[in-house]
């Protein structure tokens, strides 16, 4: 692939933007190449500034479940645009999207819109602390909830060692109230959550982890987490920024039939425009200003263009059979990937939940952060660069996921499997 124009833009971008990107992972540092600059997208494809076409499995990190530029979303945003872009006032559109969200997500009585997943999760833990009067937040190693200070703790701070900052600029004082424990570890989870001396306000979890690569919950783990948090009066927060409207119209909570107290949403809910949301039990949500004392605000929250995109997207997802078709396509793709890995005796572990897939370059089963870290990231980098060069656009990190959209055709899947075989052959000869 010729990428001269991308290179030129990358050089220019680095003069004005840290790392030349608006979010670190896009710089492709962990996969040993420069990013390509995308000019446009349509359906299952993205096109870079050198006019190269790629089959897109990043899907903007999850939002583009319908594919890029679906006509219904384009029309909805265009007609909203004719009425103006932002009013800083309540609009009928946010009422309509709020009603759709509350109808879709079984545990959500009320919802507040914000502008990103980070805003959603940071607001949800503030609300949980305000509601319980307690301070400690428990999270899981390898789960990512956005970049609010409270979440940027070193993985594995363990049960008794309170949070250790995972980034400069995060004061010890902030993360001393954050505990991170291993995902899918029943014993540590139970020991931590029943230790009443720990003053735990909430537990926040990705019900299916997708930020250390895809790791589904162990059978019974979410149910046990729900049982213990309910018994201890701890607020259970599902971070469904990825899984919400992705695994089913009701997210992971509907798929696994485990009801959290609060749910954080993002990505798909905005149909590609900036929307985050947090919602849950009415008695908790009624503590949010202006009805309650827990403060949270936002100039562009409920933005009419973003609401219009979210409404059009959720209506499309509600079509009968949408998720069955999407998941069947993902299952076929995953089966092809596993067949090729076996054919070339490549040590890989593939994890999939619905239409979210990660191939880990490790022979070990991957059920937690430690397992994910056994992956050979050099091998992944080689694989990534090969696939990009062959016109397949994957997430530039071993610890992310491939997303399947409604726009991916059988031909797209076949092409990606054909290019995967080429790459696997190069990796094993
Ligand atoms: P945003 O602030 O990026 O909208 O959402 C933060 C967030 C919260 N919770 C979960 C489960 C998430 O996955 C995310 C963001 N996901 C990453 C990639 N997996 C976004 C990509 C990026 O950081 O550039």
GROMACS .gro file of C-alpha atoms and ligand atoms in nm:
model
  453
    1UNK     CA    1   0.000   0.000   0.000
    2UNK     CA    2   0.127   0.349  -0.090
    3UNK     CA    3   0.092   0.567   0.219
    4UNK     CA    4   0.292   0.879   0.122
    5UNK     CA    5   0.005   1.121   0.181
    6UNK     CA    6  -0.070   0.968   0.523
    7UNK     CA    7   0.298   1.005   0.608
    8UNK     CA    8   0.287   1.373   0.511
    9UNK     CA    9  -0.021   1.432   0.726
   10UNK     CA   10   0.137   1.243   1.016
   11UNK     CA   11   0.449   1.461   1.003
   12UNK     CA   12   0.233   1.774   0.995
   13UNK     CA   13  -0.001   1.646   1.267
   14UNK     CA   14   0.286   1.583   1.508
   15UNK     CA   15   0.377   1.951   1.491
   16UNK     CA   16   0.042   2.057   1.633
   17UNK     CA   17  -0.106   1.754   1.815
   18UNK     CA   18   0.065   1.539   2.082
   19UNK     CA   19   0.171   1.219   1.903
   20UNK     CA   20  -0.012   1.347   1.595
   21UNK     CA   21  -0.335   1.188   1.716
   22UNK     CA   22  -0.644   1.274   1.917
   23UNK     CA   23  -0.628   0.950   2.118
   24UNK     CA   24  -0.308   0.757   2.197
   25UNK     CA   25  -0.390   0.411   2.060
   26UNK     CA   26  -0.446   0.560   1.712
   27UNK     CA   27  -0.074   0.638   1.683
   28UNK     CA   28  -0.009   0.267   1.620
   29UNK     CA   29   0.300   0.275   1.844
   30UNK     CA   30   0.242  -0.079   1.974
   31UNK     CA   31   0.225  -0.229   1.624
   32UNK     CA   32   0.537  -0.064   1.481
   33UNK     CA   33   0.401   0.148   1.199
   34UNK     CA   34   0.258   0.491   1.126
   35UNK     CA   35  -0.118   0.542   1.123
   36UNK     CA   36  -0.300   0.589   0.796
   37UNK     CA   37  -0.515   0.902   0.780
   38UNK     CA   38  -0.875   0.823   0.693
   39UNK     CA   39  -1.054   1.047   0.445
   40UNK     CA   40  -1.397   0.884   0.432
   41UNK     CA   41  -1.592   0.571   0.513
   42UNK     CA   42  -1.897   0.392   0.383
   43UNK     CA   43  -2.056   0.065   0.486
   44UNK     CA   44  -1.784  -0.181   0.588
   45UNK     CA   45  -1.504   0.017   0.426
   46UNK     CA   46  -1.272   0.302   0.519
   47UNK     CA   47  -1.062   0.491   0.264
   48UNK     CA   48  -0.734   0.662   0.346
   49UNK     CA   49  -0.588   0.982   0.203
   50UNK     CA   50  -0.381   0.774  -0.043
   51UNK     CA   51  -0.712   0.639  -0.179
   52UNK     CA   52  -0.648   0.290  -0.035
   53UNK     CA   53  -0.959   0.089   0.055
   54UNK     CA   54  -0.975  -0.122   0.370
   55UNK     CA   55  -1.231  -0.359   0.519
   56UNK     CA   56  -1.285  -0.196   0.858
   57UNK     CA   57  -1.294  -0.409   1.175
   58UNK     CA   58  -1.228  -0.111   1.409
   59UNK     CA   59  -1.572   0.043   1.342
   60UNK     CA   60  -1.456   0.356   1.526
   61UNK     CA   61  -1.383   0.130   1.831
   62UNK     CA   62  -1.738  -0.001   1.837
   63UNK     CA   63  -1.994   0.270   1.750
   64UNK     CA   64  -2.041   0.180   1.383
   65UNK     CA   65  -2.249  -0.137   1.442
   66UNK     CA   66  -2.460  -0.052   1.135
   67UNK     CA   67  -2.150   0.017   0.928
   68UNK     CA   68  -2.034   0.364   0.824
   69UNK     CA   69  -2.275   0.633   0.706
   70UNK     CA   70  -2.594   0.425   0.719
   71UNK     CA   71  -2.863   0.617   0.521
   72UNK     CA   72  -3.109   0.631   0.815
   73UNK     CA   73  -2.850   0.796   1.041
   74UNK     CA   74  -2.729   1.029   0.767
   75UNK     CA   75  -3.085   1.145   0.699
   76UNK     CA   76  -3.163   1.190   1.069
   77UNK     CA   77  -2.852   1.400   1.132
   78UNK     CA   78  -2.904   1.606   0.815
   79UNK     CA   79  -3.260   1.693   0.908
   80UNK     CA   80  -3.160   1.776   1.268
   81UNK     CA   81  -2.881   1.996   1.129
   82UNK     CA   82  -3.137   2.205   0.937
   83UNK     CA   83  -3.280   2.311   1.277
   84UNK     CA   84  -2.947   2.411   1.427
   85UNK     CA   85  -2.659   2.237   1.603
   86UNK     CA   86  -2.684   2.317   1.973
   87UNK     CA   87  -2.924   2.507   2.195
   88UNK     CA   88  -2.810   2.437   2.551
   89UNK     CA   89  -3.172   2.367   2.629
   90UNK     CA   90  -3.390   2.058   2.659
   91UNK     CA   91  -3.513   1.921   2.325
   92UNK     CA   92  -3.770   1.658   2.224
   93UNK     CA   93  -3.486   1.451   2.070
   94UNK     CA   94  -3.322   1.378   2.405
   95UNK     CA   95  -3.657   1.273   2.550
   96UNK     CA   96  -3.704   1.033   2.258
   97UNK     CA   97  -3.357   0.881   2.295
   98UNK     CA   98  -3.394   0.858   2.673
   99UNK     CA   99  -3.719   0.668   2.628
  100UNK     CA  100  -3.557   0.430   2.376
  101UNK     CA  101  -3.262   0.368   2.614
  102UNK     CA  102  -3.487   0.303   2.916
  103UNK     CA  103  -3.704   0.069   2.707
  104UNK     CA  104  -3.398  -0.122   2.582
  105UNK     CA  105  -3.181  -0.150   2.896
  106UNK     CA  106  -3.379  -0.356   3.150
  107UNK     CA  107  -3.221  -0.207   3.466
  108UNK     CA  108  -3.234   0.157   3.354
  109UNK     CA  109  -3.527   0.360   3.493
  110UNK     CA  110  -3.366   0.699   3.421
  111UNK     CA  111  -3.069   0.811   3.213
  112UNK     CA  112  -2.850   1.123   3.190
  113UNK     CA  113  -2.669   1.200   2.863
  114UNK     CA  114  -2.308   1.315   2.862
  115UNK     CA  115  -2.050   1.340   2.581
  116UNK     CA  116  -1.822   1.039   2.624
  117UNK     CA  117  -1.784   0.708   2.799
  118UNK     CA  118  -1.531   0.867   3.034
  119UNK     CA  119  -1.785   1.128   3.145
  120UNK     CA  120  -2.039   0.849   3.197
  121UNK     CA  121  -1.818   0.636   3.420
  122UNK     CA  122  -1.672   0.923   3.622
  123UNK     CA  123  -2.024   1.051   3.686
  124UNK     CA  124  -2.151   0.705   3.780
  125UNK     CA  125  -1.886   0.652   4.048
  126UNK     CA  126  -1.947   1.002   4.186
  127UNK     CA  127  -2.317   0.916   4.206
  128UNK     CA  128  -2.244   0.582   4.375
  129UNK     CA  129  -2.025   0.758   4.632
  130UNK     CA  130  -2.292   1.022   4.689
  131UNK     CA  131  -2.565   0.760   4.722
  132UNK     CA  132  -2.375   0.533   4.965
  133UNK     CA  133  -2.168   0.792   5.152
  134UNK     CA  134  -1.871   0.560   5.101
  135UNK     CA  135  -1.550   0.627   4.908
  136UNK     CA  136  -1.379   0.318   4.772
  137UNK     CA  137  -1.424   0.209   4.410
  138UNK     CA  138  -1.339  -0.149   4.312
  139UNK     CA  139  -1.245  -0.218   3.950
  140UNK     CA  140  -1.086  -0.514   3.772
  141UNK     CA  141  -0.735  -0.547   3.631
  142UNK     CA  142  -0.737  -0.486   3.257
  143UNK     CA  143  -1.079  -0.326   3.250
  144UNK     CA  144  -1.074   0.027   3.107
  145UNK     CA  145  -1.337   0.282   3.201
  146UNK     CA  146  -1.198   0.593   3.033
  147UNK     CA  147  -0.930   0.830   3.156
  148UNK     CA  148  -1.079   0.985   3.471
  149UNK     CA  149  -0.818   0.998   3.750
  150UNK     CA  150  -0.993   0.745   3.972
  151UNK     CA  151  -0.956   0.472   3.709
  152UNK     CA  152  -0.590   0.528   3.624
  153UNK     CA  153  -0.446   0.285   3.875
  154UNK     CA  154  -0.173   0.032   3.815
  155UNK     CA  155  -0.328  -0.307   3.746
  156UNK     CA  156  -0.310  -0.555   4.026
  157UNK     CA  157  -0.305  -0.312   4.314
  158UNK     CA  158  -0.464  -0.607   4.486
  159UNK     CA  159  -0.694  -0.641   4.782
  160UNK     CA  160  -0.498  -0.461   5.053
  161UNK     CA  161  -0.260  -0.247   4.851
  162UNK     CA  162  -0.481   0.046   4.762
  163UNK     CA  163  -0.446   0.213   4.425
  164UNK     CA  164  -0.107   0.307   4.285
  165UNK     CA  165  -0.122   0.578   4.017
  166UNK     CA  166  -0.105   0.436   3.666
  167UNK     CA  167  -0.021   0.774   3.512
  168UNK     CA  168   0.179   1.082   3.611
  169UNK     CA  169  -0.055   1.360   3.716
  170UNK     CA  170  -0.282   1.130   3.913
  171UNK     CA  171  -0.232   1.212   4.283
  172UNK     CA  172  -0.188   0.923   4.528
  173UNK     CA  173  -0.476   1.076   4.722
  174UNK     CA  174  -0.713   1.014   4.435
  175UNK     CA  175  -0.627   0.652   4.366
  176UNK     CA  176  -0.593   0.553   4.727
  177UNK     CA  177  -0.969   0.500   4.708
  178UNK     CA  178  -0.945   0.267   4.408
  179UNK     CA  179  -0.881  -0.104   4.439
  180UNK     CA  180  -0.813  -0.318   4.132
  181UNK     CA  181  -0.855  -0.694   4.155
  182UNK     CA  182  -0.823  -0.976   3.901
  183UNK     CA  183  -1.110  -1.032   3.655
  184UNK     CA  184  -1.293  -1.365   3.691
  185UNK     CA  185  -1.127  -1.430   4.031
  186UNK     CA  186  -1.417  -1.542   4.249
  187UNK     CA  187  -1.211  -1.577   4.569
  188UNK     CA  188  -1.046  -1.233   4.556
  189UNK     CA  189  -1.372  -1.071   4.454
  190UNK     CA  190  -1.561  -1.224   4.748
  191UNK     CA  191  -1.279  -1.151   4.997
  192UNK     CA  192  -1.254  -0.788   4.886
  193UNK     CA  193  -1.624  -0.709   4.870
  194UNK     CA  194  -1.708  -0.863   5.207
  195UNK     CA  195  -1.428  -0.675   5.382
  196UNK     CA  196  -1.651  -0.410   5.535
  197UNK     CA  197  -1.348  -0.220   5.665
  198UNK     CA  198  -1.283  -0.119   5.305
  199UNK     CA  199  -1.576   0.131   5.289
  200UNK     CA  200  -1.667   0.026   4.934
  201UNK     CA  201  -1.913   0.252   4.748
  202UNK     CA  202  -1.923   0.065   4.419
  203UNK     CA  203  -1.781  -0.198   4.192
  204UNK     CA  204  -1.743  -0.108   3.825
  205UNK     CA  205  -1.693  -0.384   3.570
  206UNK     CA  206  -1.697  -0.437   3.196
  207UNK     CA  207  -1.949  -0.727   3.199
  208UNK     CA  208  -1.756  -0.859   2.902
  209UNK     CA  209  -1.405  -0.721   2.911
  210UNK     CA  210  -1.285  -0.583   2.578
  211UNK     CA  211  -0.993  -0.354   2.671
  212UNK     CA  212  -0.744  -0.627   2.744
  213UNK     CA  213  -0.871  -0.800   2.436
  214UNK     CA  214  -1.208  -0.975   2.466
  215UNK     CA  215  -1.255  -1.175   2.788
  216UNK     CA  216  -1.606  -1.301   2.868
  217UNK     CA  217  -1.709  -1.337   3.232
  218UNK     CA  218  -1.651  -1.683   3.379
  219UNK     CA  219  -1.980  -1.873   3.415
  220UNK     CA  220  -2.152  -1.742   3.728
  221UNK     CA  221  -1.907  -1.456   3.789
  222UNK     CA  222  -2.149  -1.173   3.716
  223UNK     CA  223  -2.423  -1.349   3.913
  224UNK     CA  224  -2.194  -1.389   4.214
  225UNK     CA  225  -2.083  -1.027   4.185
  226UNK     CA  226  -2.447  -0.918   4.183
  227UNK     CA  227  -2.530  -1.137   4.485
  228UNK     CA  228  -2.241  -1.007   4.697
  229UNK     CA  229  -2.281  -0.639   4.606
  230UNK     CA  230  -2.654  -0.656   4.682
  231UNK     CA  231  -2.585  -0.819   5.020
  232UNK     CA  232  -2.320  -0.559   5.106
  233UNK     CA  233  -2.516  -0.252   4.988
  234UNK     CA  234  -2.247  -0.186   4.728
  235UNK     CA  235  -2.357  -0.017   4.404
  236UNK     CA  236  -2.290  -0.245   4.106
  237UNK     CA  237  -2.198  -0.050   3.793
  238UNK     CA  238  -2.186  -0.221   3.453
  239UNK     CA  239  -1.963  -0.030   3.216
  240UNK     CA  240  -2.153  -0.113   2.895
  241UNK     CA  241  -1.981   0.151   2.682
  242UNK     CA  242  -1.879  -0.132   2.448
  243UNK     CA  243  -2.132  -0.406   2.529
  244UNK     CA  244  -2.436  -0.178   2.542
  245UNK     CA  245  -2.650  -0.224   2.228
  246UNK     CA  246  -2.361  -0.441   2.095
  247UNK     CA  247  -2.428  -0.781   2.258
  248UNK     CA  248  -2.805  -0.732   2.240
  249UNK     CA  249  -3.044  -0.440   2.236
  250UNK     CA  250  -3.033  -0.467   2.617
  251UNK     CA  251  -2.656  -0.506   2.628
  252UNK     CA  252  -2.475  -0.758   2.845
  253UNK     CA  253  -2.722  -0.719   3.131
  254UNK     CA  254  -3.002  -0.856   2.913
  255UNK     CA  255  -2.781  -1.123   2.754
  256UNK     CA  256  -2.658  -1.256   3.091
  257UNK     CA  257  -2.974  -1.157   3.280
  258UNK     CA  258  -2.777  -0.983   3.556
  259UNK     CA  259  -2.913  -0.643   3.656
  260UNK     CA  260  -2.667  -0.376   3.779
  261UNK     CA  261  -2.769  -0.072   3.982
  262UNK     CA  262  -2.611   0.170   3.734
  263UNK     CA  263  -2.508   0.130   3.370
  264UNK     CA  264  -2.259   0.339   3.173
  265UNK     CA  265  -2.310   0.368   2.799
  266UNK     CA  266  -2.134   0.525   2.503
  267UNK     CA  267  -2.017   0.450   2.148
  268UNK     CA  268  -2.322   0.292   1.977
  269UNK     CA  269  -2.569   0.511   2.171
  270UNK     CA  270  -2.446   0.812   1.970
  271UNK     CA  271  -2.440   0.638   1.631
  272UNK     CA  272  -2.089   0.774   1.577
  273UNK     CA  273  -2.150   1.119   1.725
  274UNK     CA  274  -2.020   1.207   2.075
  275UNK     CA  275  -2.266   1.064   2.327
  276UNK     CA  276  -2.214   0.893   2.660
  277UNK     CA  277  -2.481   0.816   2.918
  278UNK     CA  278  -2.525   0.679   3.266
  279UNK     CA  279  -2.848   0.547   3.405
  280UNK     CA  280  -3.005   0.300   3.640
  281UNK     CA  281  -3.236   0.266   3.938
  282UNK     CA  282  -3.468   0.562   3.980
  283UNK     CA  283  -3.390   0.601   4.350
  284UNK     CA  284  -3.021   0.639   4.270
  285UNK     CA  285  -3.063   0.854   3.960
  286UNK     CA  286  -3.293   1.090   4.153
  287UNK     CA  287  -2.982   1.193   4.348
  288UNK     CA  288  -2.843   1.362   4.036
  289UNK     CA  289  -2.869   1.742   4.015
  290UNK     CA  290  -3.095   1.928   3.983
  291UNK     CA  291  -3.328   1.686   4.162
  292UNK     CA  292  -3.056   1.565   4.397
  293UNK     CA  293  -2.727   1.688   4.542
  294UNK     CA  294  -2.483   1.494   4.320
  295UNK     CA  295  -2.354   1.743   4.067
  296UNK     CA  296  -2.287   1.668   3.700
  297UNK     CA  297  -2.329   1.897   3.400
  298UNK     CA  298  -2.228   1.946   3.036
  299UNK     CA  299  -2.261   2.219   2.774
  300UNK     CA  300  -2.318   1.983   2.483
  301UNK     CA  301  -2.493   1.703   2.670
  302UNK     CA  302  -2.805   1.593   2.480
  303UNK     CA  303  -2.677   1.761   2.164
  304UNK     CA  304  -2.958   1.742   1.907
  305UNK     CA  305  -2.741   1.610   1.620
  306UNK     CA  306  -2.599   1.337   1.843
  307UNK     CA  307  -2.943   1.251   1.977
  308UNK     CA  308  -3.077   1.222   1.622
  309UNK     CA  309  -2.794   0.984   1.530
  310UNK     CA  310  -2.854   0.775   1.843
  311UNK     CA  311  -3.230   0.753   1.783
  312UNK     CA  312  -3.185   0.640   1.422
  313UNK     CA  313  -2.926   0.384   1.529
  314UNK     CA  314  -3.127   0.231   1.814
  315UNK     CA  315  -3.436   0.210   1.594
  316UNK     CA  316  -3.235   0.016   1.334
  317UNK     CA  317  -3.099  -0.219   1.601
  318UNK     CA  318  -3.451  -0.299   1.717
  319UNK     CA  319  -3.530  -0.466   1.383
  320UNK     CA  320  -3.623  -0.835   1.443
  321UNK     CA  321  -3.329  -1.071   1.390
  322UNK     CA  322  -3.064  -0.798   1.381
  323UNK     CA  323  -2.840  -0.952   1.648
  324UNK     CA  324  -2.890  -1.313   1.535
  325UNK     CA  325  -2.763  -1.221   1.189
  326UNK     CA  326  -2.475  -1.012   1.327
  327UNK     CA  327  -2.362  -1.283   1.568
  328UNK     CA  328  -2.386  -1.556   1.303
  329UNK     CA  329  -2.155  -1.353   1.078
  330UNK     CA  330  -1.911  -1.307   1.367
  331UNK     CA  331  -1.922  -1.677   1.453
  332UNK     CA  332  -1.841  -1.771   1.093
  333UNK     CA  333  -1.549  -1.525   1.089
  334UNK     CA  334  -1.417  -1.657   1.422
  335UNK     CA  335  -1.443  -2.018   1.302
  336UNK     CA  336  -1.243  -1.926   0.993
  337UNK     CA  337  -0.974  -1.757   1.203
  338UNK     CA  338  -0.946  -2.059   1.433
  339UNK     CA  339  -0.933  -2.298   1.137
  340UNK     CA  340  -0.646  -2.101   0.982
  341UNK     CA  341  -0.452  -2.081   1.311
  342UNK     CA  342  -0.481  -2.459   1.345
  343UNK     CA  343  -0.387  -2.514   0.980
  344UNK     CA  344  -0.066  -2.315   1.028
  345UNK     CA  345  -0.005  -2.442   1.384
  346UNK     CA  346   0.000  -2.086   1.514
  347UNK     CA  347  -0.026  -2.053   1.893
  348UNK     CA  348  -0.336  -1.839   1.926
  349UNK     CA  349  -0.638  -1.816   2.156
  350UNK     CA  350  -0.952  -1.663   2.012
  351UNK     CA  351  -1.209  -1.509   2.247
  352UNK     CA  352  -1.545  -1.395   2.115
  353UNK     CA  353  -1.866  -1.259   2.267
  354UNK     CA  354  -2.130  -1.184   2.008
  355UNK     CA  355  -1.979  -0.962   1.739
  356UNK     CA  356  -1.664  -0.869   1.935
  357UNK     CA  357  -1.353  -1.082   1.872
  358UNK     CA  358  -0.987  -1.093   1.977
  359UNK     CA  359  -0.721  -1.335   1.854
  360UNK     CA  360  -0.452  -1.346   2.122
  361UNK     CA  361  -0.109  -1.460   2.004
  362UNK     CA  362  -0.058  -1.698   2.296
  363UNK     CA  363  -0.112  -2.069   2.350
  364UNK     CA  364  -0.262  -2.002   2.695
  365UNK     CA  365  -0.633  -1.965   2.764
  366UNK     CA  366  -0.702  -1.595   2.826
  367UNK     CA  367  -0.944  -1.546   3.114
  368UNK     CA  368  -0.787  -1.246   3.287
  369UNK     CA  369  -0.529  -0.966   3.253
  370UNK     CA  370  -0.238  -1.196   3.342
  371UNK     CA  371  -0.340  -1.438   3.070
  372UNK     CA  372  -0.380  -1.160   2.816
  373UNK     CA  373  -0.029  -1.036   2.899
  374UNK     CA  374   0.123  -1.367   2.787
  375UNK     CA  375   0.042  -1.266   2.429
  376UNK     CA  376   0.329  -1.214   2.186
  377UNK     CA  377   0.279  -0.849   2.092
  378UNK     CA  378   0.567  -0.861   1.843
  379UNK     CA  379   0.382  -1.134   1.653
  380UNK     CA  380   0.062  -0.931   1.672
  381UNK     CA  381   0.249  -0.626   1.533
  382UNK     CA  382   0.377  -0.830   1.238
  383UNK     CA  383   0.026  -0.965   1.177
  384UNK     CA  384  -0.126  -0.615   1.203
  385UNK     CA  385   0.118  -0.460   0.952
  386UNK     CA  386   0.062  -0.743   0.706
  387UNK     CA  387  -0.313  -0.715   0.727
  388UNK     CA  388  -0.305  -0.335   0.690
  389UNK     CA  389  -0.085  -0.373   0.383
  390UNK     CA  390  -0.337  -0.618   0.241
  391UNK     CA  391  -0.633  -0.382   0.294
  392UNK     CA  392  -0.769  -0.511   0.626
  393UNK     CA  393  -0.803  -0.241   0.895
  394UNK     CA  394  -0.768  -0.394   1.243
  395UNK     CA  395  -0.739  -0.226   1.584
  396UNK     CA  396  -0.368  -0.138   1.627
  397UNK     CA  397  -0.324  -0.324   1.956
  398UNK     CA  398  -0.328  -0.685   2.071
  399UNK     CA  399  -0.543  -0.568   2.363
  400UNK     CA  400  -0.835  -0.434   2.165
  401UNK     CA  401  -1.111  -0.604   1.968
  402UNK     CA  402  -1.237  -0.656   1.615
  403UNK     CA  403  -1.597  -0.545   1.568
  404UNK     CA  404  -1.833  -0.691   1.308
  405UNK     CA  405  -2.102  -0.463   1.166
  406UNK     CA  406  -2.427  -0.519   0.982
  407UNK     CA  407  -2.249  -0.380   0.675
  408UNK     CA  408  -1.982  -0.654   0.663
  409UNK     CA  409  -2.063  -0.884   0.373
  410UNK     CA  410  -1.970  -1.249   0.326
  411UNK     CA  411  -1.719  -1.123   0.068
  412UNK     CA  412  -1.561  -0.895   0.332
  413UNK     CA  413  -1.527  -1.187   0.572
  414UNK     CA  414  -1.387  -1.413   0.299
  415UNK     CA  415  -1.136  -1.146   0.193
  416UNK     CA  416  -1.021  -1.096   0.553
  417UNK     CA  417  -0.978  -1.472   0.599
  418UNK     CA  418  -0.784  -1.491   0.270
  419UNK     CA  419  -0.550  -1.212   0.386
  420UNK     CA  420  -0.523  -1.371   0.731
  421UNK     CA  421  -0.404  -1.692   0.564
  422UNK     CA  422  -0.142  -1.494   0.369
  423UNK     CA  423  -0.021  -1.338   0.693
  424UNK     CA  424  -0.023  -1.664   0.887
  425UNK     CA  425   0.175  -1.827   0.604
  426UNK     CA  426   0.437  -1.548   0.624
  427UNK     CA  427   0.448  -1.589   1.002
  428UNK     CA  428   0.516  -1.960   0.984
  429UNK     CA  429   0.756  -1.998   0.693
  430LIG     P1  430  -1.458   0.731   2.580
  430LIG     O1  431  -1.427   0.836   2.683
  430LIG     O2  432  -1.335   0.694   2.498
  430LIG     O3  433  -1.579   0.764   2.494
  430LIG     O4  434  -1.501   0.597   2.656
  430LIG     C1  435  -1.415   0.543   2.753
  430LIG     C2  436  -1.447   0.397   2.770
  430LIG     C3  437  -1.519   0.356   2.880
  430LIG     N1  438  -1.551   0.226   2.899
  430LIG     C4  439  -1.514   0.132   2.810
  430LIG     C5  440  -1.551  -0.011   2.834
  430LIG     C6  441  -1.439   0.168   2.695
  430LIG     O5  442  -1.401   0.072   2.607
  430LIG     C7  443  -1.405   0.302   2.674
  430LIG     C8  444  -1.323   0.347   2.556
  430LIG     N2  445  -1.272   0.244   2.471
  430LIG     C9  446  -1.150   0.274   2.399
  430LIG    C10  447  -1.099   0.153   2.322
  430LIG     N3  448  -1.135   0.028   2.368
  430LIG    C11  449  -1.168   0.391   2.309
  430LIG    C12  450  -1.058   0.411   2.206
  430LIG    C13  451  -0.961   0.518   2.246
  430LIG     O6  452  -0.931   0.533   2.367
  430LIG     O7  453  -0.914   0.589   2.155
   0.00000   0.00000   0.00000
